[in-house]
Amino acid sequence: MWLVSEPYTYMRLCTSLAMPDSDMPRYPVFQSAAALCVGVGSFSDPSDLPGLAHFLEHMVFMGSEKYPSENGFDAFLKKHGGSDNASTDCERTIFQFDIQRKNFKEALDRWAQFFICPLMIRDAIDREVEAVDSEYQLAKPSDSHRKEMLFGSLAKPGHPMGKFCWGNAETLKQEPKRMKINVYKRLRAFWKKYYSAHYMTLAVQSKEKLDTLEEWVREIFSKVPNNGLPKPDFSDMVDPFDTTAFSKLYRVVPVGKVHALNITWALPPQEKYYRVKPLHYISWLIGHEGTGSILSVLRKKCWAVALFGGNSETGFDQNTTYSIFSISITLTDEGFQNFYKQFYEVNKSCNSLFLSVCALRIYEEIQRIEANEFHYQEQIDPIEYVEDICENMQLFPKEDFLTGDQLMFEFNPEVISAALSLLTPEKANLMLLSPEHEGQCPLREKWFGTQYNVEDIQQEWMEQWTRNLELTADLHLPAENKFIATDFTLKPSDCPDTEFPVRIADSDRGCLWYKKDNKFKIPRAYVRFHLISPVIQQSAKNVVLFDLLVNILGHNLAEPAYEAEVAQLEYKLVAGEHGLVIKVKGFNHKLPLLFHLIIDHLADFSASSDVFSMFAEQLKKTYFNILIKPEKLSKDVRLLILEHSRWSMVDKYQALTAGLTTEELIEFSRSFRAELFAEGLVQGNFSSAESVQFLQYVTDKLQFSKLTAEVPVMFRVVELPQKHHICKVKSLNKGDANSEVTVYYQSGPKALREHTLMELLVMHMEEPCFDFLRTKETLGYHVYPTCRNTSGVLGFSVTVETQATKFNTELVELKIEEFLTSFGEKLNALTEEAFNTQVTALVKLKECEDTHLGEEVDRNWAEVVTQQYVFDRLNREIEALKQMTRDELVSWFKEHRGQSSRKLSVHVVGFGAEENDEEGSGEKQEEKGKDEDLRSSAYGEVSKLSFLPASPKVEGAIAIVDIPAFTEGLPLFPYHKILK
């Protein structure tokens, strides 16, 4: 059972203990975890130091008086299989970590020192400002962040919503220097004033007895200072958007290629109504996708592909000064031209809801669904759970810490009607995003440089909206939901229980793996199928047609399957490299209904020419938006080099741009269904007899023939030469400063033992990598080593995300080389004790029990979808680890770093002064005149890659400027599976 202690005078504490027979939901206790929420955030930033709260969140982690090592806490966590994170919101800042249980008390003590006596040394300030700045630079190309900053700028002068919460080098370093502000002193003063125990809340979770946990917390956290000052309070700053600037139309140029209409209302704070949850009720109805919904109407007109409505409950959407209700519609080209008409439909829907008063039937249906979900919810990771709880402790009374954010407690039509009555057209803010706005938007948001224009909403439309709206039969409340589960009986086994999945059906057209759940004992199940086809990889055109098929199949299912989603049954369709992956999960009672619905729609697949055009246009935007992200482009280039016969995203974009027809899609869908192999996995609360019926339904309904030849479910991999090759491509996001450098070492087709050895190496590498490349060299916010398993061929890599305004990618490459050299020296000096500690940590991680059934299913599905079937892989890896030696690890690293190493560097090069770009970064572009902004397009050409030569700085590196020419003569490794 989950137990909540009495609040302490210095901070409130929530400790947890899981009992197997509790009526409350059972949660994981395998890793221990803690989270602390400070009741202060970016709203409290001083006006002359924007981003100070966020900066402090970074700085408190950099050593304490008791444990002065700058990266000591991270090193301790990595050594013992742990992790940590932190986040700054408008009125709260949260810190959390997890670790193996035996090291939990020491970790708690180390962590608590950040709130007792953090060092925050002067020398670290300049370096950590660069980390904050890199985080800001990475966020700049995000349209969601850009919208938030633009929206915040519409608040009344002096309201904290208008503050720049991110912080960057300009606000935390350059401007303070000019203004002679001592950032170090201000940082310490901010910590002293706001990091006070009386508005901190703490949640800890571990297998220890509750009394023991309470004793530890009293002992460790009693020294957290309490200054007794009033908590920051902004509740008197209401109606921040009651301004003439708010209720207008804002035309915005997005970074990605997307048409979107965001309709937003700013309401009085709604947090106090958490027992009613009026905005959740309204969003349930407005965001409904079934028959009678707004989206159903818009889809039939081919105006929209998606609609989301509601309040995300983040600090931006809901705080003590206001609550937001927003509707976001992803538009088609035709929908963009008719955006005013779409707003008309939204207003009709809001009016319809208001006139229907508040339907008790609907409220009780939502209440029942969410009560079922809460009562039978699957366990979540401890670190996520304590994060949720410590924040809930800031928001709700003690009796609702666990349920306040999840359950609908009481129906109150007056509260719901009051919120609905505020959703009127004259109070709405319209934000219309489209690439079509280029050249029409002379205004720029100060911090993210978003191009926008503002105009009054056309009077003729405002008059139409404010008249009595004509209600039509196509908008109505949802019918009673047939997918809501009512039978939660746990089914008896009809065959011997097994530790791992067993194959219970096998033929030349398909097979089924099955495992009855007798561990978690919840009335849920997971069903997954991989429909393997030989036609997908035949050409780039076929890959695109397959993407279209899966997208349109999802569209065809959206309305009939939405009631299932509402009833907490989930489905996902994935266009895999070699087949269609179908995943369904949820309460087992009605799960077969959803699965049958999906297979029926696949069997009867159709697409009108209007729908085809709509999705071809959307897919082109999707490909474009993937290609402009440096991390996605880097992966695409790396795999294009390594995987033989792979079709790149650029190939797919070209094939789609060349033009496809509805008839070609219909013909492809026939050829796809003609010849398949269906491989499935069923786990959970189904008998084996019921499970076999899923495979039977697939084969009976789709009526496909067996494969005429085996279809491999992986690619063959190129064997890299024993040299250093470097492939530099220019970012496809014109003007984006962000670069990415990945240095990859190929190992080859190895066995399970080598895979485990590689994991151990990367685990050793994580903390030194962070310390060297981020903390000391300040190259970027994201720096990390990674294990690479490329179609069965092993390798490892080091990646740095940086900015061309600060560093040249070749300098970053050299710094990665410096790091690997220094790491090799550290590895040579590694003691047997340190080696054994790390082995033990990795063993413990692999021995960690699954927190919920989904984790077990994911692991087993990975074996099925790759056709490896080593379901006891973890046990084998643990045995391998226990036999490993320090010398083996050291020699393995040396072997990959020696003269015979197969090394590939991939650089995606951003725009900036360090890369000798005349136009420079986004900041430099902002300084240019508005006239030039209106003349030139911000959208680059993505239909081909721009390869760059390597300079002599990277000694011995051979540049790849033509990938097909480079890979053409290289040998290929045989197909390889890591089986033993």
JSON list of N, CA, C and O in Angstrom, two decimals, residues 898-943:
[
{"chain": "A", "resi": 898, "resn": "GLY", "atom": "N", "xyz": [42.93, 1.17, -32.30]},
{"chain": "A", "resi": 898, "resn": "GLY", "atom": "CA", "xyz": [44.26, 0.97, -32.90]},
{"chain": "A", "resi": 898, "resn": "GLY", "atom": "C", "xyz": [44.29, 1.31, -34.38]},
{"chain": "A", "resi": 898, "resn": "GLY", "atom": "O", "xyz": [43.34, 1.83, -34.97]},
{"chain": "A", "resi": 899, "resn": "GLN", "atom": "N", "xyz": [45.42, 0.97, -35.02]},
{"chain": "A", "resi": 899, "resn": "GLN", "atom": "CA", "xyz": [45.64, 1.27, -36.44]},
{"chain": "A", "resi": 899, "resn": "GLN", "atom": "C", "xyz": [44.62, 0.58, -37.34]},
{"chain": "A", "resi": 899, "resn": "GLN", "atom": "O", "xyz": [44.32, 1.04, -38.43]},
{"chain": "A", "resi": 900, "resn": "SER", "atom": "N", "xyz": [44.09, -0.54, -36.87]},
{"chain": "A", "resi": 900, "resn": "SER", "atom": "CA", "xyz": [43.17, -1.32, -37.72]},
{"chain": "A", "resi": 900, "resn": "SER", "atom": "C", "xyz": [41.70, -0.96, -37.45]},
{"chain": "A", "resi": 900, "resn": "SER", "atom": "O", "xyz": [40.80, -1.69, -37.88]},
{"chain": "A", "resi": 901, "resn": "SER", "atom": "N", "xyz": [41.46, 0.14, -36.73]},
{"chain": "A", "resi": 901, "resn": "SER", "atom": "CA", "xyz": [40.07, 0.48, -36.39]},
{"chain": "A", "resi": 901, "resn": "SER", "atom": "C", "xyz": [39.29, 0.90, -37.63]},
{"chain": "A", "resi": 901, "resn": "SER", "atom": "O", "xyz": [39.83, 1.49, -38.57]},
{"chain": "A", "resi": 902, "resn": "ARG", "atom": "N", "xyz": [38.01, 0.56, -37.62]},
{"chain": "A", "resi": 902, "resn": "ARG", "atom": "CA", "xyz": [37.08, 0.94, -38.68]},
{"chain": "A", "resi": 902, "resn": "ARG", "atom": "C", "xyz": [36.26, 2.11, -38.14]},
{"chain": "A", "resi": 902, "resn": "ARG", "atom": "O", "xyz": [35.31, 1.92, -37.39]},
{"chain": "A", "resi": 903, "resn": "LYS", "atom": "N", "xyz": [36.64, 3.32, -38.52]},
{"chain": "A", "resi": 903, "resn": "LYS", "atom": "CA", "xyz": [36.10, 4.53, -37.90]},
{"chain": "A", "resi": 903, "resn": "LYS", "atom": "C", "xyz": [35.36, 5.37, -38.95]},
{"chain": "A", "resi": 903, "resn": "LYS", "atom": "O", "xyz": [35.86, 5.63, -40.03]},
{"chain": "A", "resi": 904, "resn": "LEU", "atom": "N", "xyz": [34.15, 5.77, -38.56]},
{"chain": "A", "resi": 904, "resn": "LEU", "atom": "CA", "xyz": [33.33, 6.61, -39.45]},
{"chain": "A", "resi": 904, "resn": "LEU", "atom": "C", "xyz": [32.83, 7.81, -38.66]},
{"chain": "A", "resi": 904, "resn": "LEU", "atom": "O", "xyz": [32.18, 7.66, -37.62]},
{"chain": "A", "resi": 905, "resn": "SER", "atom": "N", "xyz": [33.13, 9.00, -39.14]},
{"chain": "A", "resi": 905, "resn": "SER", "atom": "CA", "xyz": [32.61, 10.23, -38.53]},
{"chain": "A", "resi": 905, "resn": "SER", "atom": "C", "xyz": [31.54, 10.83, -39.43]},
{"chain": "A", "resi": 905, "resn": "SER", "atom": "O", "xyz": [31.74, 10.95, -40.65]},
{"chain": "A", "resi": 906, "resn": "VAL", "atom": "N", "xyz": [30.41, 11.20, -38.84]},
{"chain": "A", "resi": 906, "resn": "VAL", "atom": "CA", "xyz": [29.33, 11.86, -39.58]},
{"chain": "A", "resi": 906, "resn": "VAL", "atom": "C", "xyz": [29.10, 13.23, -38.96]},
{"chain": "A", "resi": 906, "resn": "VAL", "atom": "O", "xyz": [28.85, 13.34, -37.76]},
{"chain": "A", "resi": 907, "resn": "HIS", "atom": "N", "xyz": [29.24, 14.27, -39.77]},
{"chain": "A", "resi": 907, "resn": "HIS", "atom": "CA", "xyz": [29.01, 15.64, -39.31]},
{"chain": "A", "resi": 907, "resn": "HIS", "atom": "C", "xyz": [27.81, 16.21, -40.05]},
{"chain": "A", "resi": 907, "resn": "HIS", "atom": "O", "xyz": [27.78, 16.21, -41.28]},
{"chain": "A", "resi": 908, "resn": "VAL", "atom": "N", "xyz": [26.83, 16.71, -39.30]},
{"chain": "A", "resi": 908, "resn": "VAL", "atom": "CA", "xyz": [25.79, 17.57, -39.88]},
{"chain": "A", "resi": 908, "resn": "VAL", "atom": "C", "xyz": [26.16, 18.98, -39.46]},
{"chain": "A", "resi": 908, "resn": "VAL", "atom": "O", "xyz": [26.19, 19.30, -38.27]},
{"chain": "A", "resi": 909, "resn": "VAL", "atom": "N", "xyz": [26.49, 19.82, -40.43]},
{"chain": "A", "resi": 909, "resn": "VAL", "atom": "CA", "xyz": [27.11, 21.11, -40.16]},
{"chain": "A", "resi": 909, "resn": "VAL", "atom": "C", "xyz": [26.07, 22.23, -40.19]},
{"chain": "A", "resi": 909, "resn": "VAL", "atom": "O", "xyz": [25.41, 22.45, -41.21]},
{"chain": "A", "resi": 910, "resn": "GLY", "atom": "N", "xyz": [25.94, 22.91, -39.05]},
{"chain": "A", "resi": 910, "resn": "GLY", "atom": "CA", "xyz": [24.97, 24.00, -38.95]},
{"chain": "A", "resi": 910, "resn": "GLY", "atom": "C", "xyz": [25.48, 25.28, -39.60]},
{"chain": "A", "resi": 910, "resn": "GLY", "atom": "O", "xyz": [26.57, 25.33, -40.18]},
{"chain": "A", "resi": 911, "resn": "PHE", "atom": "N", "xyz": [24.67, 26.34, -39.50]},
{"chain": "A", "resi": 911, "resn": "PHE", "atom": "CA", "xyz": [25.00, 27.62, -40.10]},
{"chain": "A", "resi": 911, "resn": "PHE", "atom": "C", "xyz": [25.53, 28.57, -39.03]},
{"chain": "A", "resi": 911, "resn": "PHE", "atom": "O", "xyz": [24.86, 28.81, -38.02]},
{"chain": "A", "resi": 912, "resn": "GLY", "atom": "N", "xyz": [26.73, 29.10, -39.23]},
{"chain": "A", "resi": 912, "resn": "GLY", "atom": "CA", "xyz": [27.28, 30.02, -38.25]},
{"chain": "A", "resi": 912, "resn": "GLY", "atom": "C", "xyz": [28.68, 30.46, -38.61]},
{"chain": "A", "resi": 912, "resn": "GLY", "atom": "O", "xyz": [29.32, 29.89, -39.51]},
{"chain": "A", "resi": 913, "resn": "ALA", "atom": "N", "xyz": [29.15, 31.43, -37.86]},
{"chain": "A", "resi": 913, "resn": "ALA", "atom": "CA", "xyz": [30.45, 32.04, -38.16]},
{"chain": "A", "resi": 913, "resn": "ALA", "atom": "C", "xyz": [31.59, 31.04, -38.09]},
{"chain": "A", "resi": 913, "resn": "ALA", "atom": "O", "xyz": [32.56, 31.13, -38.87]},
{"chain": "A", "resi": 914, "resn": "GLU", "atom": "N", "xyz": [31.51, 30.06, -37.20]},
{"chain": "A", "resi": 914, "resn": "GLU", "atom": "CA", "xyz": [32.59, 29.08, -37.06]},
{"chain": "A", "resi": 914, "resn": "GLU", "atom": "C", "xyz": [32.68, 28.15, -38.27]},
{"chain": "A", "resi": 914, "resn": "GLU", "atom": "O", "xyz": [33.66, 27.44, -38.43]},
{"chain": "A", "resi": 915, "resn": "GLU", "atom": "N", "xyz": [31.62, 28.14, -39.08]},
{"chain": "A", "resi": 915, "resn": "GLU", "atom": "CA", "xyz": [31.64, 27.33, -40.31]},
{"chain": "A", "resi": 915, "resn": "GLU", "atom": "C", "xyz": [31.79, 28.23, -41.54]},
{"chain": "A", "resi": 915, "resn": "GLU", "atom": "O", "xyz": [31.49, 27.81, -42.66]},
{"chain": "A", "resi": 916, "resn": "ASN", "atom": "N", "xyz": [32.21, 29.48, -41.29]},
{"chain": "A", "resi": 916, "resn": "ASN", "atom": "CA", "xyz": [32.49, 30.44, -42.37]},
{"chain": "A", "resi": 916, "resn": "ASN", "atom": "C", "xyz": [31.28, 30.72, -43.25]},
{"chain": "A", "resi": 916, "resn": "ASN", "atom": "O", "xyz": [31.41, 30.87, -44.47]},
{"chain": "A", "resi": 917, "resn": "ASP", "atom": "N", "xyz": [30.10, 30.74, -42.62]},
{"chain": "A", "resi": 917, "resn": "ASP", "atom": "CA", "xyz": [28.90, 31.09, -43.38]},
{"chain": "A", "resi": 917, "resn": "ASP", "atom": "C", "xyz": [28.75, 32.59, -43.44]},
{"chain": "A", "resi": 917, "resn": "ASP", "atom": "O", "xyz": [28.79, 33.27, -42.40]},
{"chain": "A", "resi": 918, "resn": "GLU", "atom": "N", "xyz": [28.55, 33.10, -44.62]},
{"chain": "A", "resi": 918, "resn": "GLU", "atom": "CA", "xyz": [28.36, 34.54, -44.76]},
{"chain": "A", "resi": 918, "resn": "GLU", "atom": "C", "xyz": [27.08, 34.98, -44.07]},
{"chain": "A", "resi": 918, "resn": "GLU", "atom": "O", "xyz": [27.02, 35.98, -43.39]},
{"chain": "A", "resi": 919, "resn": "GLU", "atom": "N", "xyz": [26.01, 34.15, -44.26]},
{"chain": "A", "resi": 919, "resn": "GLU", "atom": "CA", "xyz": [24.73, 34.52, -43.68]},
{"chain": "A", "resi": 919, "resn": "GLU", "atom": "C", "xyz": [24.75, 34.33, -42.19]},
{"chain": "A", "resi": 919, "resn": "GLU", "atom": "O", "xyz": [24.10, 35.01, -41.43]},
{"chain": "A", "resi": 920, "resn": "GLY", "atom": "N", "xyz": [25.52, 33.33, -41.76]},
{"chain": "A", "resi": 920, "resn": "GLY", "atom": "CA", "xyz": [25.66, 33.10, -40.33]},
{"chain": "A", "resi": 920, "resn": "GLY", "atom": "C", "xyz": [24.46, 32.44, -39.72]},
{"chain": "A", "resi": 920, "resn": "GLY", "atom": "O", "xyz": [23.64, 31.83, -40.37]},
{"chain": "A", "resi": 921, "resn": "SER", "atom": "N", "xyz": [24.37, 32.56, -38.44]},
{"chain": "A", "resi": 921, "resn": "SER", "atom": "CA", "xyz": [23.35, 31.86, -37.66]},
{"chain": "A", "resi": 921, "resn": "SER", "atom": "C", "xyz": [22.04, 32.60, -37.67]},
{"chain": "A", "resi": 921, "resn": "SER", "atom": "O", "xyz": [21.92, 33.68, -38.23]},
{"chain": "A", "resi": 922, "resn": "GLY", "atom": "N", "xyz": [21.08, 32.01, -36.95]},
{"chain": "A", "resi": 922, "resn": "GLY", "atom": "CA", "xyz": [19.79, 32.66, -36.82]},
{"chain": "A", "resi": 922, "resn": "GLY", "atom": "C", "xyz": [19.91, 34.05, -36.22]},
{"chain": "A", "resi": 922, "resn": "GLY", "atom": "O", "xyz": [19.22, 34.98, -36.62]},
{"chain": "A", "resi": 923, "resn": "GLU", "atom": "N", "xyz": [20.83, 34.21, -35.22]},
{"chain": "A", "resi": 923, "resn": "GLU", "atom": "CA", "xyz": [20.99, 35.52, -34.60]},
{"chain": "A", "resi": 923, "resn": "GLU", "atom": "C", "xyz": [21.45, 36.56, -35.63]},
{"chain": "A", "resi": 923, "resn": "GLU", "atom": "O", "xyz": [20.97, 37.68, -35.67]},
{"chain": "A", "resi": 924, "resn": "LYS", "atom": "N", "xyz": [22.41, 36.16, -36.49]},
{"chain": "A", "resi": 924, "resn": "LYS", "atom": "CA", "xyz": [22.92, 37.12, -37.47]},
{"chain": "A", "resi": 924, "resn": "LYS", "atom": "C", "xyz": [21.84, 37.46, -38.49]},
{"chain": "A", "resi": 924, "resn": "LYS", "atom": "O", "xyz": [21.74, 38.58, -38.95]},
{"chain": "A", "resi": 925, "resn": "GLN", "atom": "N", "xyz": [21.06, 36.45, -38.82]},
{"chain": "A", "resi": 925, "resn": "GLN", "atom": "CA", "xyz": [19.98, 36.73, -39.77]},
{"chain": "A", "resi": 925, "resn": "GLN", "atom": "C", "xyz": [19.00, 37.73, -39.18]},
{"chain": "A", "resi": 925, "resn": "GLN", "atom": "O", "xyz": [18.45, 38.58, -39.87]},
{"chain": "A", "resi": 926, "resn": "GLU", "atom": "N", "xyz": [18.77, 37.63, -37.87]},
{"chain": "A", "resi": 926, "resn": "GLU", "atom": "CA", "xyz": [17.83, 38.53, -37.23]},
{"chain": "A", "resi": 926, "resn": "GLU", "atom": "C", "xyz": [18.31, 39.98, -37.31]},
{"chain": "A", "resi": 926, "resn": "GLU", "atom": "O", "xyz": [17.53, 40.92, -37.28]},
{"chain": "A", "resi": 927, "resn": "GLU", "atom": "N", "xyz": [19.64, 40.16, -37.37]},
{"chain": "A", "resi": 927, "resn": "GLU", "atom": "CA", "xyz": [20.18, 41.52, -37.41]},
{"chain": "A", "resi": 927, "resn": "GLU", "atom": "C", "xyz": [20.06, 42.14, -38.80]},
{"chain": "A", "resi": 927, "resn": "GLU", "atom": "O", "xyz": [20.23, 43.34, -38.99]},
{"chain": "A", "resi": 928, "resn": "LYS", "atom": "N", "xyz": [19.81, 41.28, -39.80]},
{"chain": "A", "resi": 928, "resn": "LYS", "atom": "CA", "xyz": [19.68, 41.83, -41.15]},
{"chain": "A", "resi": 928, "resn": "LYS", "atom": "C", "xyz": [18.34, 42.54, -41.30]},
{"chain": "A", "resi": 928, "resn": "LYS", "atom": "O", "xyz": [17.41, 42.34, -40.53]},
{"chain": "A", "resi": 929, "resn": "GLY", "atom": "N", "xyz": [18.23, 43.34, -42.30]},
{"chain": "A", "resi": 929, "resn": "GLY", "atom": "CA", "xyz": [17.02, 44.14, -42.49]},
{"chain": "A", "resi": 929, "resn": "GLY", "atom": "C", "xyz": [15.80, 43.30, -42.79]},
{"chain": "A", "resi": 929, "resn": "GLY", "atom": "O", "xyz": [15.88, 42.20, -43.32]},
{"chain": "A", "resi": 930, "resn": "LYS", "atom": "N", "xyz": [14.64, 43.86, -42.47]},
{"chain": "A", "resi": 930, "resn": "LYS", "atom": "CA", "xyz": [13.39, 43.16, -42.70]},
{"chain": "A", "resi": 930, "resn": "LYS", "atom": "C", "xyz": [13.16, 42.93, -44.19]},
{"chain": "A", "resi": 930, "resn": "LYS", "atom": "O", "xyz": [12.59, 41.93, -44.59]},
{"chain": "A", "resi": 931, "resn": "ASP", "atom": "N", "xyz": [13.60, 43.86, -45.02]},
{"chain": "A", "resi": 931, "resn": "ASP", "atom": "CA", "xyz": [13.39, 43.73, -46.46]},
{"chain": "A", "resi": 931, "resn": "ASP", "atom": "C", "xyz": [14.03, 42.46, -46.98]},
{"chain": "A", "resi": 931, "resn": "ASP", "atom": "O", "xyz": [13.44, 41.74, -47.78]},
{"chain": "A", "resi": 932, "resn": "GLU", "atom": "N", "xyz": [15.23, 42.16, -46.47]},
{"chain": "A", "resi": 932, "resn": "GLU", "atom": "CA", "xyz": [15.91, 40.95, -46.94]},
{"chain": "A", "resi": 932, "resn": "GLU", "atom": "C", "xyz": [15.17, 39.71, -46.46]},
{"chain": "A", "resi": 932, "resn": "GLU", "atom": "O", "xyz": [15.05, 38.72, -47.18]},
{"chain": "A", "resi": 933, "resn": "ASP", "atom": "N", "xyz": [14.62, 39.77, -45.23]},
{"chain": "A", "resi": 933, "resn": "ASP", "atom": "CA", "xyz": [13.86, 38.64, -44.71]},
{"chain": "A", "resi": 933, "resn": "ASP", "atom": "C", "xyz": [12.67, 38.34, -45.61]},
{"chain": "A", "resi": 933, "resn": "ASP", "atom": "O", "xyz": [12.29, 37.18, -45.80]},
{"chain": "A", "resi": 934, "resn": "LEU", "atom": "N", "xyz": [12.06, 39.41, -46.15]},
{"chain": "A", "resi": 934, "resn": "LEU", "atom": "CA", "xyz": [10.87, 39.21, -46.96]},
{"chain": "A", "resi": 934, "resn": "LEU", "atom": "C", "xyz": [11.22, 38.69, -48.35]},
{"chain": "A", "resi": 934, "resn": "LEU", "atom": "O", "xyz": [10.40, 38.12, -49.03]},
{"chain": "A", "resi": 935, "resn": "ARG", "atom": "N", "xyz": [12.48, 38.89, -48.78]},
{"chain": "A", "resi": 935, "resn": "ARG", "atom": "CA", "xyz": [12.89, 38.45, -50.12]},
{"chain": "A", "resi": 935, "resn": "ARG", "atom": "C", "xyz": [13.31, 36.99, -50.15]},
{"chain": "A", "resi": 935, "resn": "ARG", "atom": "O", "xyz": [13.02, 36.27, -51.08]},
{"chain": "A", "resi": 936, "resn": "SER", "atom": "N", "xyz": [14.06, 36.55, -49.11]},
{"chain": "A", "resi": 936, "resn": "SER", "atom": "CA", "xyz": [14.67, 35.21, -49.18]},
{"chain": "A", "resi": 936, "resn": "SER", "atom": "C", "xyz": [13.85, 34.20, -48.39]},
{"chain": "A", "resi": 936, "resn": "SER", "atom": "O", "xyz": [13.22, 34.53, -47.41]},
{"chain": "A", "resi": 937, "resn": "SER", "atom": "N", "xyz": [13.89, 32.94, -48.82]},
{"chain": "A", "resi": 937, "resn": "SER", "atom": "CA", "xyz": [13.14, 31.89, -48.15]},
{"chain": "A", "resi": 937, "resn": "SER", "atom": "C", "xyz": [13.96, 31.28, -47.03]},
{"chain": "A", "resi": 937, "resn": "SER", "atom": "O", "xyz": [15.15, 31.08, -47.15]},
{"chain": "A", "resi": 938, "resn": "ALA", "atom": "N", "xyz": [13.27, 31.00, -45.91]},
{"chain": "A", "resi": 938, "resn": "ALA", "atom": "CA", "xyz": [13.95, 30.36, -44.78]},
{"chain": "A", "resi": 938, "resn": "ALA", "atom": "C", "xyz": [14.02, 28.85, -44.98]},
{"chain": "A", "resi": 938, "resn": "ALA", "atom": "O", "xyz": [14.67, 28.16, -44.21]},
{"chain": "A", "resi": 939, "resn": "TYR", "atom": "N", "xyz": [13.35, 28.33, -46.01]},
{"chain": "A", "resi": 939, "resn": "TYR", "atom": "CA", "xyz": [13.29, 26.88, -46.22]},
{"chain": "A", "resi": 939, "resn": "TYR", "atom": "C", "xyz": [14.34, 26.47, -47.24]},
{"chain": "A", "resi": 939, "resn": "TYR", "atom": "O", "xyz": [14.35, 26.93, -48.37]},
{"chain": "A", "resi": 940, "resn": "GLY", "atom": "N", "xyz": [15.24, 25.58, -46.81]},
{"chain": "A", "resi": 940, "resn": "GLY", "atom": "CA", "xyz": [16.29, 25.11, -47.70]},
{"chain": "A", "resi": 940, "resn": "GLY", "atom": "C", "xyz": [15.79, 24.02, -48.62]},
{"chain": "A", "resi": 940, "resn": "GLY", "atom": "O", "xyz": [14.67, 23.52, -48.50]},
{"chain": "A", "resi": 941, "resn": "GLU", "atom": "N", "xyz": [16.64, 23.58, -49.54]},
{"chain": "A", "resi": 941, "resn": "GLU", "atom": "CA", "xyz": [16.32, 22.49, -50.46]},
{"chain": "A", "resi": 941, "resn": "GLU", "atom": "C", "xyz": [16.69, 21.18, -49.77]},
{"chain": "A", "resi": 941, "resn": "GLU", "atom": "O", "xyz": [17.81, 21.01, -49.29]},
{"chain": "A", "resi": 942, "resn": "VAL", "atom": "N", "xyz": [15.73, 20.25, -49.68]},
{"chain": "A", "resi": 942, "resn": "VAL", "atom": "CA", "xyz": [16.01, 18.99, -48.97]},
{"chain": "A", "resi": 942, "resn": "VAL", "atom": "C", "xyz": [16.02, 17.79, -49.91]},
{"chain": "A", "resi": 942, "resn": "VAL", "atom": "O", "xyz": [16.12, 16.65, -49.46]},
{"chain": "A", "resi": 943, "resn": "SER", "atom": "N", "xyz": [15.92, 18.01, -51.21]},
{"chain": "A", "resi": 943, "resn": "SER", "atom": "CA", "xyz": [15.85, 16.88, -52.14]},
{"chain": "A", "resi": 943, "resn": "SER", "atom": "C", "xyz": [17.23, 16.33, -52.48]},
{"chain": "A", "resi": 943, "resn": "SER", "atom": "O", "xyz": [17.35, 15.36, -53.22]}
]
